[in-house]
Amino acid sequence: MTDLRKYYPLTRGFLYSRIAGEVKAVDGISFCISKGETLGLVGESGCGKSTLGRTIIRLEEPTSGKIMYNGTDISSLDRRNLKWFRKEAQIIFQDPHSSLDPRMTAGDSIGEALGIHGIKGDTSSVAELLEKVGLPTDFALRYPHELSGGQKQRIGIARALAVQPKLIIADEPVSALDISVQAQVLNLLMDLQREYSLTLLFIAHNLSVIRHIADRVAVMYLGKLVEQGSSDDVFNNPFHPYTRALLSAIPGKNAGRVPLQGEVPSPVNPPKGCRFHTRCPKSMKVCEGVEPQVSGTGHMVACHLYK
Ligand code: SF4
């Protein structure tokens, strides 16, 4: 995608509401994901990464910018052609409970995903999908309230797989789960990604999860990408002070810890210059007035410390 932006108007007033500003949730993001690759997108809550994931598959309409998929401009697809893309690209949500209809059995839920895209399915195709995600086939008859968080997320993954997608956006798929089941669901995603050569955009708020799964890593701060590179580059030789702070928060990696100060500033009035300057331990005068541009190839960073 190139220079993708998603702004939300901020209105004031009730009877005569007027636009009083914009929330710049995604503000000029460009990156590529190669076929069969897993890109880990990381950043604190509120940095815009979920909005970015939803905008890529047009669950949110982009304000501007281009989303190219296999040579097709997704950003300009009409409704009919968007249906084709919605089969190619699926999303797995963070909260497995609210993403399932409480009145539908797991089997019906998976069958519904097939039906939406006009795929003929029967009990054997549902059973096959349940087996793929490591659940017994009789789970087809269970309702969401009869399933654990990890089992519900497995149903969510089965629903996504049902339409044989090529691209999956996994939006914090394990962060609502118990620590003990997080690794199982991560391993399942990695196995399925290999088996079906899926392209995966894996969104997470901490780098420890990303480390297990991603080939490449993109770090997002307040609507912008601040660093991108291979997992080896980002984990072994992080450039950006924000990436270093996120890395130092990983348990067991506390040597030279650089704790993050304060909260993520508001995306309505992001800081001028480098958006991270209000929290950056390396901030210089130039950082307060001049926005750093992305530099480098392969391992890229947007920071005045690197030219
Ligand atoms: Fe810190 Fe300046 Fe680099 Fe921003 S540009 S991350 S404030 S050193």
Tab-separated table of N, CA and C in Angstrom, residues 49-118:
chain	number	residue	atom	x	y	z
A	49	LYS	N	-3.065	0.726	14.552
A	49	LYS	CA	-2.749	-0.515	13.810
A	49	LYS	C	-4.004	-1.325	13.454
A	50	SER	N	-5.003	-1.358	14.337
A	50	SER	CA	-6.240	-2.084	13.990
A	50	SER	C	-6.982	-1.354	12.871
A	51	THR	N	-7.005	-0.028	12.949
A	51	THR	CA	-7.639	0.746	11.870
A	51	THR	C	-6.937	0.475	10.550
A	52	LEU	N	-5.607	0.389	10.594
A	52	LEU	CA	-4.853	0.097	9.374
A	52	LEU	C	-5.280	-1.264	8.818
A	53	GLY	N	-5.352	-2.285	9.682
A	53	GLY	CA	-5.752	-3.623	9.243
A	53	GLY	C	-7.146	-3.610	8.631
A	54	ARG	N	-8.077	-2.898	9.253
A	54	ARG	CA	-9.456	-2.858	8.762
A	54	ARG	C	-9.552	-2.057	7.472
A	55	THR	N	-8.678	-1.043	7.327
A	55	THR	CA	-8.711	-0.231	6.105
A	55	THR	C	-8.151	-1.016	4.924
A	56	ILE	N	-7.141	-1.855	5.191
A	56	ILE	CA	-6.530	-2.634	4.106
A	56	ILE	C	-7.578	-3.528	3.440
A	57	ILE	N	-8.510	-4.077	4.241
A	57	ILE	CA	-9.521	-4.929	3.602
A	57	ILE	C	-10.856	-4.197	3.416
A	58	ARG	N	-10.785	-2.864	3.499
A	58	ARG	CA	-11.937	-2.003	3.213
A	58	ARG	C	-13.118	-2.224	4.153
A	59	LEU	N	-12.850	-2.688	5.382
A	59	LEU	CA	-13.914	-2.629	6.393
A	59	LEU	C	-14.070	-1.173	6.806
A	60	GLU	N	-13.006	-0.405	6.620
A	60	GLU	CA	-13.040	1.055	6.760
A	60	GLU	C	-12.639	1.622	5.400
A	61	GLU	N	-13.302	2.699	4.998
A	61	GLU	CA	-12.944	3.326	3.722
A	61	GLU	C	-11.711	4.205	3.894
A	62	PRO	N	-10.689	4.015	3.061
A	62	PRO	CA	-9.515	4.882	3.198
A	62	PRO	C	-9.844	6.331	2.850
A	63	THR	N	-9.214	7.260	3.549
A	63	THR	CA	-9.380	8.680	3.217
A	63	THR	C	-8.605	8.994	1.938
A	64	SER	N	-7.410	8.428	1.817
A	64	SER	CA	-6.626	8.566	0.582
A	64	SER	C	-5.547	7.486	0.576
A	65	GLY	N	-4.874	7.363	-0.549
A	65	GLY	CA	-3.797	6.379	-0.673
A	65	GLY	C	-4.243	5.180	-1.484
A	66	LYS	N	-3.309	4.323	-1.761
A	66	LYS	CA	-3.576	3.174	-2.633
A	66	LYS	C	-3.317	1.866	-1.919
A	67	ILE	N	-4.205	0.884	-2.155
A	67	ILE	CA	-3.983	-0.465	-1.636
A	67	ILE	C	-3.940	-1.386	-2.859
A	68	MET	N	-2.785	-1.906	-3.185
A	68	MET	CA	-2.662	-2.788	-4.348
A	68	MET	C	-2.580	-4.233	-3.872
A	69	TYR	N	-3.340	-5.107	-4.545
A	69	TYR	CA	-3.309	-6.537	-4.217
A	69	TYR	C	-3.188	-7.301	-5.525
A	70	ASN	N	-2.076	-7.993	-5.717
A	70	ASN	CA	-1.822	-8.744	-6.961
A	70	ASN	C	-2.119	-7.912	-8.195
A	71	GLY	N	-1.719	-6.645	-8.187
A	71	GLY	CA	-1.896	-5.776	-9.356
A	71	GLY	C	-3.256	-5.098	-9.428
A	72	THR	N	-4.180	-5.395	-8.500
A	72	THR	CA	-5.505	-4.753	-8.509
A	72	THR	C	-5.547	-3.665	-7.444
A	73	ASP	N	-6.112	-2.511	-7.835
A	73	ASP	CA	-6.233	-1.408	-6.887
A	73	ASP	C	-7.496	-1.621	-6.029
A	74	ILE	N	-7.286	-2.138	-4.829
A	74	ILE	CA	-8.400	-2.449	-3.929
A	74	ILE	C	-9.122	-1.188	-3.477
A	75	SER	N	-8.355	-0.082	-3.356
A	75	SER	CA	-8.943	1.153	-2.840
A	75	SER	C	-10.049	1.683	-3.749
A	76	SER	N	-10.057	1.278	-5.042
A	76	SER	CA	-11.089	1.827	-5.929
A	76	SER	C	-12.103	0.769	-6.382
A	77	LEU	N	-12.108	-0.404	-5.745
A	77	LEU	CA	-13.052	-1.455	-6.159
A	77	LEU	C	-14.489	-1.077	-5.812
A	78	ASP	N	-15.418	-1.368	-6.730
A	78	ASP	CA	-16.821	-1.150	-6.399
A	78	ASP	C	-17.341	-2.343	-5.584
A	79	ARG	N	-18.598	-2.239	-5.148
A	79	ARG	CA	-19.190	-3.231	-4.249
A	79	ARG	C	-19.084	-4.668	-4.771
A	80	ARG	N	-19.407	-4.831	-6.070
A	80	ARG	CA	-19.450	-6.187	-6.639
A	80	ARG	C	-18.052	-6.805	-6.625
A	81	ASN	N	-17.066	-6.028	-7.053
A	81	ASN	CA	-15.703	-6.563	-7.112
A	81	ASN	C	-15.072	-6.682	-5.729
A	82	LEU	N	-15.587	-5.881	-4.812
A	82	LEU	CA	-15.080	-5.966	-3.442
A	82	LEU	C	-15.400	-7.332	-2.838
A	83	LYS	N	-16.511	-7.923	-3.281
A	83	LYS	CA	-16.911	-9.239	-2.781
A	83	LYS	C	-15.837	-10.279	-3.135
A	84	TRP	N	-15.291	-10.144	-4.322
A	84	TRP	CA	-14.208	-11.048	-4.738
A	84	TRP	C	-13.019	-10.899	-3.778
A	85	PHE	N	-12.669	-9.658	-3.459
A	85	PHE	CA	-11.515	-9.432	-2.574
A	85	PHE	C	-11.799	-9.913	-1.160
A	86	ARG	N	-13.040	-9.764	-0.717
A	86	ARG	CA	-13.400	-10.185	0.646
A	86	ARG	C	-13.232	-11.688	0.825
A	87	LYS	N	-13.262	-12.449	-0.299
A	87	LYS	CA	-13.015	-13.894	-0.222
A	87	LYS	C	-11.506	-14.161	-0.190
A	88	GLU	N	-10.774	-13.314	-0.880
A	88	GLU	CA	-9.301	-13.470	-0.907
A	88	GLU	C	-8.671	-13.119	0.440
A	89	ALA	N	-9.274	-12.132	1.107
A	89	ALA	CA	-8.676	-11.601	2.341
A	89	ALA	C	-9.663	-11.726	3.497
A	90	GLN	N	-9.230	-12.318	4.577
A	90	GLN	CA	-10.087	-12.512	5.744
A	90	GLN	C	-9.443	-11.878	6.970
A	91	ILE	N	-10.279	-11.572	7.952
A	91	ILE	CA	-9.749	-10.980	9.175
A	91	ILE	C	-10.127	-11.863	10.375
A	92	ILE	N	-9.192	-12.015	11.288
A	92	ILE	CA	-9.460	-12.706	12.558
A	92	ILE	C	-9.411	-11.629	13.635
A	93	PHE	N	-10.482	-11.543	14.425
A	93	PHE	CA	-10.584	-10.442	15.385
A	93	PHE	C	-9.987	-10.800	16.740
A	94	GLN	N	-9.746	-9.741	17.506
A	94	GLN	CA	-9.133	-9.905	18.826
A	94	GLN	C	-10.040	-10.663	19.797
A	95	ASP	N	-11.326	-10.276	19.811
A	95	ASP	CA	-12.221	-10.856	20.807
A	95	ASP	C	-13.004	-12.007	20.186
A	96	PRO	N	-12.611	-13.248	20.474
A	96	PRO	CA	-13.274	-14.368	19.809
A	96	PRO	C	-14.742	-14.492	20.204
A	97	HIS	N	-15.110	-13.945	21.385
A	97	HIS	CA	-16.485	-14.085	21.839
A	97	HIS	C	-17.423	-13.199	21.025
A	98	SER	N	-17.059	-11.910	20.905
A	98	SER	CA	-17.978	-11.014	20.205
A	98	SER	C	-17.951	-11.220	18.697
A	99	SER	N	-16.971	-11.978	18.185
A	99	SER	CA	-16.958	-12.197	16.734
A	99	SER	C	-17.823	-13.404	16.343
A	100	LEU	N	-18.394	-14.104	17.349
A	100	LEU	CA	-19.283	-15.233	17.041
A	100	LEU	C	-20.707	-14.901	17.482
A	101	ASP	N	-21.686	-15.335	16.700
A	101	ASP	CA	-23.094	-15.129	17.051
A	101	ASP	C	-23.478	-16.117	18.162
A	102	PRO	N	-23.913	-15.599	19.340
A	102	PRO	CA	-24.212	-16.500	20.457
A	102	PRO	C	-25.357	-17.462	20.169
A	103	ARG	N	-26.184	-17.148	19.136
A	103	ARG	CA	-27.342	-18.023	18.837
A	103	ARG	C	-26.998	-19.104	17.820
A	104	MET	N	-25.760	-19.085	17.320
A	104	MET	CA	-25.393	-20.070	16.295
A	104	MET	C	-24.399	-21.079	16.840
A	105	THR	N	-24.560	-22.348	16.448
A	105	THR	CA	-23.560	-23.348	16.832
A	105	THR	C	-22.282	-23.071	16.042
A	106	ALA	N	-21.188	-23.670	16.514
A	106	ALA	CA	-19.905	-23.483	15.816
A	106	ALA	C	-20.023	-23.943	14.369
A	107	GLY	N	-20.717	-25.074	14.159
A	107	GLY	CA	-20.877	-25.615	12.800
A	107	GLY	C	-21.634	-24.654	11.903
A	108	ASP	N	-22.735	-24.064	12.439
A	108	ASP	CA	-23.520	-23.111	11.638
A	108	ASP	C	-22.706	-21.868	11.334
A	109	SER	N	-21.904	-21.464	12.313
A	109	SER	CA	-21.080	-20.273	12.140
A	109	SER	C	-20.084	-20.463	10.994
A	110	ILE	N	-19.471	-21.641	10.947
A	110	ILE	CA	-18.520	-21.926	9.861
A	110	ILE	C	-19.283	-22.072	8.537
A	111	GLY	N	-20.445	-22.747	8.600
A	111	GLY	CA	-21.264	-22.913	7.390
A	111	GLY	C	-21.721	-21.570	6.836
A	112	GLU	N	-22.018	-20.625	7.741
A	112	GLU	CA	-22.455	-19.301	7.298
A	112	GLU	C	-21.359	-18.615	6.481
A	113	ALA	N	-20.095	-18.762	6.967
A	113	ALA	CA	-18.977	-18.135	6.236
A	113	ALA	C	-18.884	-18.706	4.828
A	114	LEU	N	-19.132	-20.010	4.686
A	114	LEU	CA	-19.108	-20.625	3.357
A	114	LEU	C	-20.237	-20.049	2.496
A	115	GLY	N	-21.446	-19.978	3.107
A	115	GLY	CA	-22.622	-19.526	2.365
A	115	GLY	C	-22.498	-18.095	1.867
A	116	ILE	N	-21.921	-17.203	2.697
A	116	ILE	CA	-21.790	-15.786	2.315
A	116	ILE	C	-21.055	-15.661	0.989
A	117	HIS	N	-20.085	-16.543	0.792
A	117	HIS	CA	-19.267	-16.448	-0.424
A	117	HIS	C	-19.692	-17.462	-1.486
A	118	GLY	N	-20.898	-18.015	-1.322
A	118	GLY	CA	-21.452	-18.906	-2.339
A	118	GLY	C	-20.694	-20.211	-2.490
